[in-house]
Amino acid sequence: MKKLLAAVCLAGGLAAAQTSVINIPALPPGVTSPPRPSTPAPSTSTPSAPAVSPTPSTPVTTPAAPTVTTLPTGTTALAVTAALQGPDSVRAGEANTWDFVITNTGTAPLHLEHGACDVRFEVLNAAGEVVRPDPKNTLCTMQLVITDVQNSEEATMQKIRWEGKDSQGNPVPAGTYTLRAKFVGGGNFTPPATKQVTVQ
């Protein structure tokens, strides 16, 4: 019996020694080819939108009114305020006049010797566009005008006249217009005076 047992052990050891990695079957018994890899089904989930970083908000600003002017400039500002006094409403094509009035805001009396055309004016529409520029080729008399204004007092320097027409001499459309006038003479100048006028 010992011999039989030794023979079985010896045969089992030889069989174990003869088995190697090469003769280990790669497939399970009864399978002749490896299974094909399965393709995963397409994803039905909706792709998420890419994250959008918030953009900084830009404040909305109203454009500034045009600062274009056709009025002349001077070198020395007078210590005065200026105003236009006259009608608030006019008809297009009809002549009207406005007084150019200055108030002396200085401490000394004001004495001006100037020409008859030294108060210049222009007309702007509601959009701030100059529709009647200050004319550059006008004829003016050689008359000398003297304006004396005591401190804290006012005086009319000159009158301006507008017929409700544009630079081509055509009546302007109905609407709101701004008369803008200033004195420039002998190197002196006043701040501009403005007045809104409704043209019918």
PDB file of C-alpha atoms in Angstrom:
ATOM      1  CA  MET A   1       0.000   0.000   0.000  1.00  0.00           C
ATOM      2  CA  LYS A   2       2.913   2.257   0.772  1.00  0.00           C
ATOM      3  CA  LYS A   3       4.272   1.542  -2.667  1.00  0.00           C
ATOM      4  CA  LEU A   4       0.972   2.411  -4.273  1.00  0.00           C
ATOM      5  CA  LEU A   5       0.713   5.624  -2.386  1.00  0.00           C
ATOM      6  CA  ALA A   6       4.253   6.549  -3.267  1.00  0.00           C
ATOM      7  CA  ALA A   7       3.538   5.810  -6.944  1.00  0.00           C
ATOM      8  CA  VAL A   8       0.417   7.999  -6.922  1.00  0.00           C
ATOM      9  CA  CYS A   9       2.307  10.825  -5.237  1.00  0.00           C
ATOM     10  CA  LEU A  10       5.133  10.466  -7.677  1.00  0.00           C
ATOM     11  CA  ALA A  11       2.762  10.473 -10.662  1.00  0.00           C
ATOM     12  CA  GLY A  12       0.919  13.495  -9.250  1.00  0.00           C
ATOM     13  CA  GLY A  13       4.223  15.333  -8.771  1.00  0.00           C
ATOM     14  CA  LEU A  14       5.282  14.602 -12.334  1.00  0.00           C
ATOM     15  CA  ALA A  15       1.925  15.756 -13.650  1.00  0.00           C
ATOM     16  CA  ALA A  16       2.206  18.947 -11.641  1.00  0.00           C
ATOM     17  CA  ALA A  17       5.710  19.491 -12.916  1.00  0.00           C
ATOM     18  CA  GLN A  18       4.583  19.081 -16.524  1.00  0.00           C
ATOM     19  CA  THR A  19       1.840  21.751 -16.251  1.00  0.00           C
ATOM     20  CA  SER A  20       3.055  25.209 -17.223  1.00  0.00           C
ATOM     21  CA  VAL A  21       1.569  28.572 -18.121  1.00  0.00           C
ATOM     22  CA  ILE A  22       1.720  27.619 -21.801  1.00  0.00           C
ATOM     23  CA  ASN A  23      -0.700  24.766 -21.548  1.00  0.00           C
ATOM     24  CA  ILE A  24      -3.209  26.509 -19.262  1.00  0.00           C
ATOM     25  CA  PRO A  25      -6.297  27.085 -21.410  1.00  0.00           C
ATOM     26  CA  ALA A  26      -7.075  30.773 -21.975  1.00  0.00           C
ATOM     27  CA  LEU A  27     -10.762  30.146 -22.628  1.00  0.00           C
ATOM     28  CA  PRO A  28     -13.247  28.381 -20.447  1.00  0.00           C
ATOM     29  CA  PRO A  29     -14.134  24.877 -21.531  1.00  0.00           C
ATOM     30  CA  GLY A  30     -16.513  24.826 -24.564  1.00  0.00           C
ATOM     31  CA  VAL A  31     -15.715  28.385 -25.737  1.00  0.00           C
ATOM     32  CA  THR A  32     -13.767  28.544 -28.999  1.00  0.00           C
ATOM     33  CA  SER A  33     -13.332  32.336 -29.437  1.00  0.00           C
ATOM     34  CA  PRO A  34     -13.101  35.207 -27.058  1.00  0.00           C
ATOM     35  CA  PRO A  35     -16.241  37.312 -26.609  1.00  0.00           C
ATOM     36  CA  ARG A  36     -16.416  40.552 -28.595  1.00  0.00           C
ATOM     37  CA  PRO A  37     -16.257  43.696 -26.538  1.00  0.00           C
ATOM     38  CA  SER A  38     -19.646  45.328 -26.277  1.00  0.00           C
ATOM     39  CA  THR A  39     -19.990  48.958 -27.442  1.00  0.00           C
ATOM     40  CA  PRO A  40     -21.620  51.100 -24.793  1.00  0.00           C
ATOM     41  CA  ALA A  41     -24.928  52.657 -25.809  1.00  0.00           C
ATOM     42  CA  PRO A  42     -24.791  56.371 -26.586  1.00  0.00           C
ATOM     43  CA  SER A  43     -25.476  58.578 -23.634  1.00  0.00           C
ATOM     44  CA  THR A  44     -28.948  60.107 -23.582  1.00  0.00           C
ATOM     45  CA  SER A  45     -28.101  62.761 -21.047  1.00  0.00           C
ATOM     46  CA  THR A  46     -28.237  66.320 -22.351  1.00  0.00           C
ATOM     47  CA  PRO A  47     -24.858  68.009 -22.224  1.00  0.00           C
ATOM     48  CA  SER A  48     -24.801  70.895 -19.824  1.00  0.00           C
ATOM     49  CA  ALA A  49     -24.072  74.365 -21.158  1.00  0.00           C
ATOM     50  CA  PRO A  50     -20.599  75.630 -20.442  1.00  0.00           C
ATOM     51  CA  ALA A  51     -20.363  77.886 -17.450  1.00  0.00           C
ATOM     52  CA  VAL A  52     -20.471  81.532 -18.428  1.00  0.00           C
ATOM     53  CA  SER A  53     -18.618  83.947 -16.264  1.00  0.00           C
ATOM     54  CA  PRO A  54     -20.661  87.068 -15.498  1.00  0.00           C
ATOM     55  CA  THR A  55     -19.673  90.074 -17.545  1.00  0.00           C
ATOM     56  CA  PRO A  56     -19.299  93.356 -15.734  1.00  0.00           C
ATOM     57  CA  SER A  57     -22.246  95.634 -16.371  1.00  0.00           C
ATOM     58  CA  THR A  58     -21.501  98.883 -18.135  1.00  0.00           C
ATOM     59  CA  PRO A  59     -23.633 101.817 -17.023  1.00  0.00           C
ATOM     60  CA  VAL A  60     -25.692 103.399 -19.777  1.00  0.00           C
ATOM     61  CA  THR A  61     -24.812 107.041 -20.212  1.00  0.00           C
ATOM     62  CA  THR A  62     -26.645 109.701 -22.107  1.00  0.00           C
ATOM     63  CA  PRO A  63     -24.467 111.325 -24.692  1.00  0.00           C
ATOM     64  CA  ALA A  64     -23.479 114.827 -23.858  1.00  0.00           C
ATOM     65  CA  ALA A  65     -24.879 117.670 -25.886  1.00  0.00           C
ATOM     66  CA  PRO A  66     -22.565 118.844 -28.642  1.00  0.00           C
ATOM     67  CA  THR A  67     -20.180 121.569 -27.532  1.00  0.00           C
ATOM     68  CA  VAL A  68     -19.594 122.975 -31.009  1.00  0.00           C
ATOM     69  CA  THR A  69     -20.006 126.712 -31.222  1.00  0.00           C
ATOM     70  CA  THR A  70     -19.557 129.261 -33.963  1.00  0.00           C
ATOM     71  CA  LEU A  71     -19.237 132.180 -31.545  1.00  0.00           C
ATOM     72  CA  PRO A  72     -15.920 134.065 -31.389  1.00  0.00           C
ATOM     73  CA  THR A  73     -13.633 134.039 -28.354  1.00  0.00           C
ATOM     74  CA  GLY A  74     -11.871 136.811 -26.485  1.00  0.00           C
ATOM     75  CA  THR A  75      -8.861 137.039 -24.201  1.00  0.00           C
ATOM     76  CA  THR A  76     -10.166 138.796 -21.073  1.00  0.00           C
ATOM     77  CA  ALA A  77     -13.315 137.616 -19.300  1.00  0.00           C
ATOM     78  CA  LEU A  78     -15.476 140.422 -17.964  1.00  0.00           C
ATOM     79  CA  ALA A  79     -16.856 140.159 -14.416  1.00  0.00           C
ATOM     80  CA  VAL A  80     -20.466 140.056 -15.574  1.00  0.00           C
ATOM     81  CA  THR A  81     -23.400 137.737 -16.054  1.00  0.00           C
ATOM     82  CA  ALA A  82     -25.328 137.851 -19.322  1.00  0.00           C
ATOM     83  CA  ALA A  83     -28.963 137.197 -20.216  1.00  0.00           C
ATOM     84  CA  LEU A  84     -31.272 137.407 -23.224  1.00  0.00           C
ATOM     85  CA  GLN A  85     -34.623 139.107 -22.659  1.00  0.00           C
ATOM     86  CA  GLY A  86     -37.376 138.880 -25.240  1.00  0.00           C
ATOM     87  CA  PRO A  87     -40.192 136.691 -26.564  1.00  0.00           C
ATOM     88  CA  ASP A  88     -40.458 133.026 -25.575  1.00  0.00           C
ATOM     89  CA  SER A  89     -42.499 132.033 -28.622  1.00  0.00           C
ATOM     90  CA  VAL A  90     -42.153 133.151 -32.256  1.00  0.00           C
ATOM     91  CA  ARG A  91     -43.354 132.236 -35.726  1.00  0.00           C
ATOM     92  CA  ALA A  92     -40.889 130.862 -38.261  1.00  0.00           C
ATOM     93  CA  GLY A  93     -39.948 133.454 -40.836  1.00  0.00           C
ATOM     94  CA  GLU A  94     -40.951 136.465 -38.691  1.00  0.00           C
ATOM     95  CA  ALA A  95     -38.310 138.807 -37.255  1.00  0.00           C
ATOM     96  CA  ASN A  96     -38.049 139.208 -33.480  1.00  0.00           C
ATOM     97  CA  THR A  97     -35.519 140.944 -31.219  1.00  0.00           C
ATOM     98  CA  TRP A  98     -33.994 140.098 -27.848  1.00  0.00           C
ATOM     99  CA  ASP A  99     -32.026 142.384 -25.524  1.00  0.00           C
ATOM    100  CA  PHE A 100     -28.515 141.264 -24.553  1.00  0.00           C
ATOM    101  CA  VAL A 101     -28.327 142.362 -20.907  1.00  0.00           C
ATOM    102  CA  ILE A 102     -25.234 142.243 -18.690  1.00  0.00           C
ATOM    103  CA  THR A 103     -25.049 142.563 -14.904  1.00  0.00           C
ATOM    104  CA  ASN A 104     -21.812 143.856 -13.378  1.00  0.00           C
ATOM    105  CA  THR A 105     -20.717 141.338 -10.722  1.00  0.00           C
ATOM    106  CA  GLY A 106     -17.385 143.068 -10.071  1.00  0.00           C
ATOM    107  CA  THR A 107     -16.563 145.681  -7.432  1.00  0.00           C
ATOM    108  CA  ALA A 108     -15.681 148.474  -9.873  1.00  0.00           C
ATOM    109  CA  PRO A 109     -17.805 150.272 -12.480  1.00  0.00           C
ATOM    110  CA  LEU A 110     -17.536 148.862 -15.991  1.00  0.00           C
ATOM    111  CA  HIS A 111     -16.839 151.124 -18.982  1.00  0.00           C
ATOM    112  CA  LEU A 112     -16.845 149.498 -22.435  1.00  0.00           C
ATOM    113  CA  GLU A 113     -16.293 151.112 -25.826  1.00  0.00           C
ATOM    114  CA  HIS A 114     -17.242 148.651 -28.526  1.00  0.00           C
ATOM    115  CA  GLY A 115     -18.649 148.187 -32.001  1.00  0.00           C
ATOM    116  CA  ALA A 116     -22.309 147.927 -32.927  1.00  0.00           C
ATOM    117  CA  CYS A 117     -21.928 144.271 -33.961  1.00  0.00           C
ATOM    118  CA  ASP A 118     -19.880 142.946 -31.031  1.00  0.00           C
ATOM    119  CA  VAL A 119     -22.788 140.944 -29.602  1.00  0.00           C
ATOM    120  CA  ARG A 120     -22.869 137.773 -31.692  1.00  0.00           C
ATOM    121  CA  PHE A 121     -25.397 134.925 -31.580  1.00  0.00           C
ATOM    122  CA  GLU A 122     -26.194 131.482 -32.938  1.00  0.00           C
ATOM    123  CA  VAL A 123     -29.272 129.235 -32.813  1.00  0.00           C
ATOM    124  CA  LEU A 124     -29.291 125.552 -31.810  1.00  0.00           C
ATOM    125  CA  ASN A 125     -32.045 122.978 -32.333  1.00  0.00           C
ATOM    126  CA  ALA A 126     -33.267 120.553 -29.646  1.00  0.00           C
ATOM    127  CA  ALA A 127     -30.463 118.088 -30.545  1.00  0.00           C
ATOM    128  CA  GLY A 128     -27.815 120.744 -29.838  1.00  0.00           C
ATOM    129  CA  GLU A 129     -26.908 121.255 -33.510  1.00  0.00           C
ATOM    130  CA  VAL A 130     -26.178 124.769 -34.706  1.00  0.00           C
ATOM    131  CA  VAL A 131     -28.855 125.579 -37.308  1.00  0.00           C
ATOM    132  CA  ARG A 132     -28.098 129.288 -37.565  1.00  0.00           C
ATOM    133  CA  PRO A 133     -24.365 129.907 -37.066  1.00  0.00           C
ATOM    134  CA  ASP A 134     -22.823 133.233 -36.181  1.00  0.00           C
ATOM    135  CA  PRO A 135     -22.206 134.810 -39.606  1.00  0.00           C
ATOM    136  CA  LYS A 136     -18.584 135.666 -40.341  1.00  0.00           C
ATOM    137  CA  ASN A 137     -19.025 137.947 -43.346  1.00  0.00           C
ATOM    138  CA  THR A 138     -21.580 140.478 -42.132  1.00  0.00           C
ATOM    139  CA  LEU A 139     -21.371 144.185 -42.803  1.00  0.00           C
ATOM    140  CA  CYS A 140     -21.386 146.316 -39.699  1.00  0.00           C
ATOM    141  CA  THR A 141     -21.412 150.057 -39.177  1.00  0.00           C
ATOM    142  CA  MET A 142     -18.348 151.720 -37.720  1.00  0.00           C
ATOM    143  CA  GLN A 143     -20.514 153.147 -34.962  1.00  0.00           C
ATOM    144  CA  LEU A 144     -18.884 153.287 -31.518  1.00  0.00           C
ATOM    145  CA  VAL A 145     -21.105 152.149 -28.658  1.00  0.00           C
ATOM    146  CA  ILE A 146     -20.341 153.031 -25.034  1.00  0.00           C
ATOM    147  CA  THR A 147     -21.718 150.837 -22.267  1.00  0.00           C
ATOM    148  CA  ASP A 148     -21.313 151.948 -18.638  1.00  0.00           C
ATOM    149  CA  VAL A 149     -22.478 149.633 -15.867  1.00  0.00           C
ATOM    150  CA  GLN A 150     -22.078 150.321 -12.150  1.00  0.00           C
ATOM    151  CA  ASN A 151     -21.320 147.392  -9.860  1.00  0.00           C
ATOM    152  CA  SER A 152     -24.380 145.221  -9.116  1.00  0.00           C
ATOM    153  CA  GLU A 153     -26.343 146.982 -11.877  1.00  0.00           C
ATOM    154  CA  GLU A 154     -27.450 145.797 -15.300  1.00  0.00           C
ATOM    155  CA  ALA A 155     -27.524 147.372 -18.735  1.00  0.00           C
ATOM    156  CA  THR A 156     -28.639 146.408 -22.224  1.00  0.00           C
ATOM    157  CA  MET A 157     -25.590 146.261 -24.468  1.00  0.00           C
ATOM    158  CA  GLN A 158     -27.302 145.566 -27.777  1.00  0.00           C
ATOM    159  CA  LYS A 159     -30.242 143.806 -29.378  1.00  0.00           C
ATOM    160  CA  ILE A 160     -30.083 140.684 -31.496  1.00  0.00           C
ATOM    161  CA  ARG A 161     -32.560 139.926 -34.275  1.00  0.00           C
ATOM    162  CA  TRP A 162     -33.600 136.494 -35.558  1.00  0.00           C
ATOM    163  CA  GLU A 163     -36.179 135.766 -38.230  1.00  0.00           C
ATOM    164  CA  GLY A 164     -36.685 132.098 -37.320  1.00  0.00           C
ATOM    165  CA  LYS A 165     -34.537 130.968 -40.251  1.00  0.00           C
ATOM    166  CA  ASP A 166     -31.592 128.602 -40.693  1.00  0.00           C
ATOM    167  CA  SER A 167     -28.197 129.312 -42.265  1.00  0.00           C
ATOM    168  CA  GLN A 168     -29.656 128.998 -45.805  1.00  0.00           C
ATOM    169  CA  GLY A 169     -32.407 131.519 -45.062  1.00  0.00           C
ATOM    170  CA  ASN A 170     -35.164 128.900 -44.861  1.00  0.00           C
ATOM    171  CA  PRO A 171     -37.751 128.991 -42.050  1.00  0.00           C
ATOM    172  CA  VAL A 172     -36.847 126.419 -39.375  1.00  0.00           C
ATOM    173  CA  PRO A 173     -39.327 123.626 -38.550  1.00  0.00           C
ATOM    174  CA  ALA A 174     -41.582 124.115 -35.543  1.00  0.00           C
ATOM    175  CA  GLY A 175     -39.935 123.121 -32.266  1.00  0.00           C
ATOM    176  CA  THR A 176     -37.790 124.328 -29.392  1.00  0.00           C
ATOM    177  CA  TYR A 177     -34.616 126.253 -30.165  1.00  0.00           C
ATOM    178  CA  THR A 178     -31.903 127.841 -28.046  1.00  0.00           C
ATOM    179  CA  LEU A 179     -30.536 131.287 -28.770  1.00  0.00           C
ATOM    180  CA  ARG A 180     -26.934 131.594 -27.565  1.00  0.00           C
ATOM    181  CA  ALA A 181     -25.252 135.016 -27.575  1.00  0.00           C
ATOM    182  CA  LYS A 182     -22.097 136.607 -26.201  1.00  0.00           C
ATOM    183  CA  PHE A 183     -20.220 139.870 -26.363  1.00  0.00           C
ATOM    184  CA  VAL A 184     -16.680 139.844 -27.780  1.00  0.00           C
ATOM    185  CA  GLY A 185     -15.046 143.207 -28.333  1.00  0.00           C
ATOM    186  CA  GLY A 186     -11.661 144.804 -27.757  1.00  0.00           C
ATOM    187  CA  GLY A 187     -10.314 141.478 -26.472  1.00  0.00           C
ATOM    188  CA  ASN A 188     -12.994 141.343 -23.749  1.00  0.00           C
ATOM    189  CA  PHE A 189     -15.769 138.774 -23.653  1.00  0.00           C
ATOM    190  CA  THR A 190     -18.800 137.814 -21.590  1.00  0.00           C
ATOM    191  CA  PRO A 191     -20.068 134.367 -20.738  1.00  0.00           C
ATOM    192  CA  PRO A 192     -22.687 133.191 -23.234  1.00  0.00           C
ATOM    193  CA  ALA A 193     -26.325 134.014 -22.554  1.00  0.00           C
ATOM    194  CA  THR A 194     -28.930 131.432 -23.589  1.00  0.00           C
ATOM    195  CA  LYS A 195     -32.687 131.521 -24.038  1.00  0.00           C
ATOM    196  CA  GLN A 196     -35.073 128.786 -25.127  1.00  0.00           C
ATOM    197  CA  VAL A 197     -37.575 129.865 -27.754  1.00  0.00           C
ATOM    198  CA  THR A 198     -40.512 127.917 -29.173  1.00  0.00           C
ATOM    199  CA  VAL A 199     -40.951 128.289 -32.918  1.00  0.00           C
ATOM    200  CA  GLN A 200     -44.507 127.729 -34.154  1.00  0.00           C
TER     201      GLN A 200
END
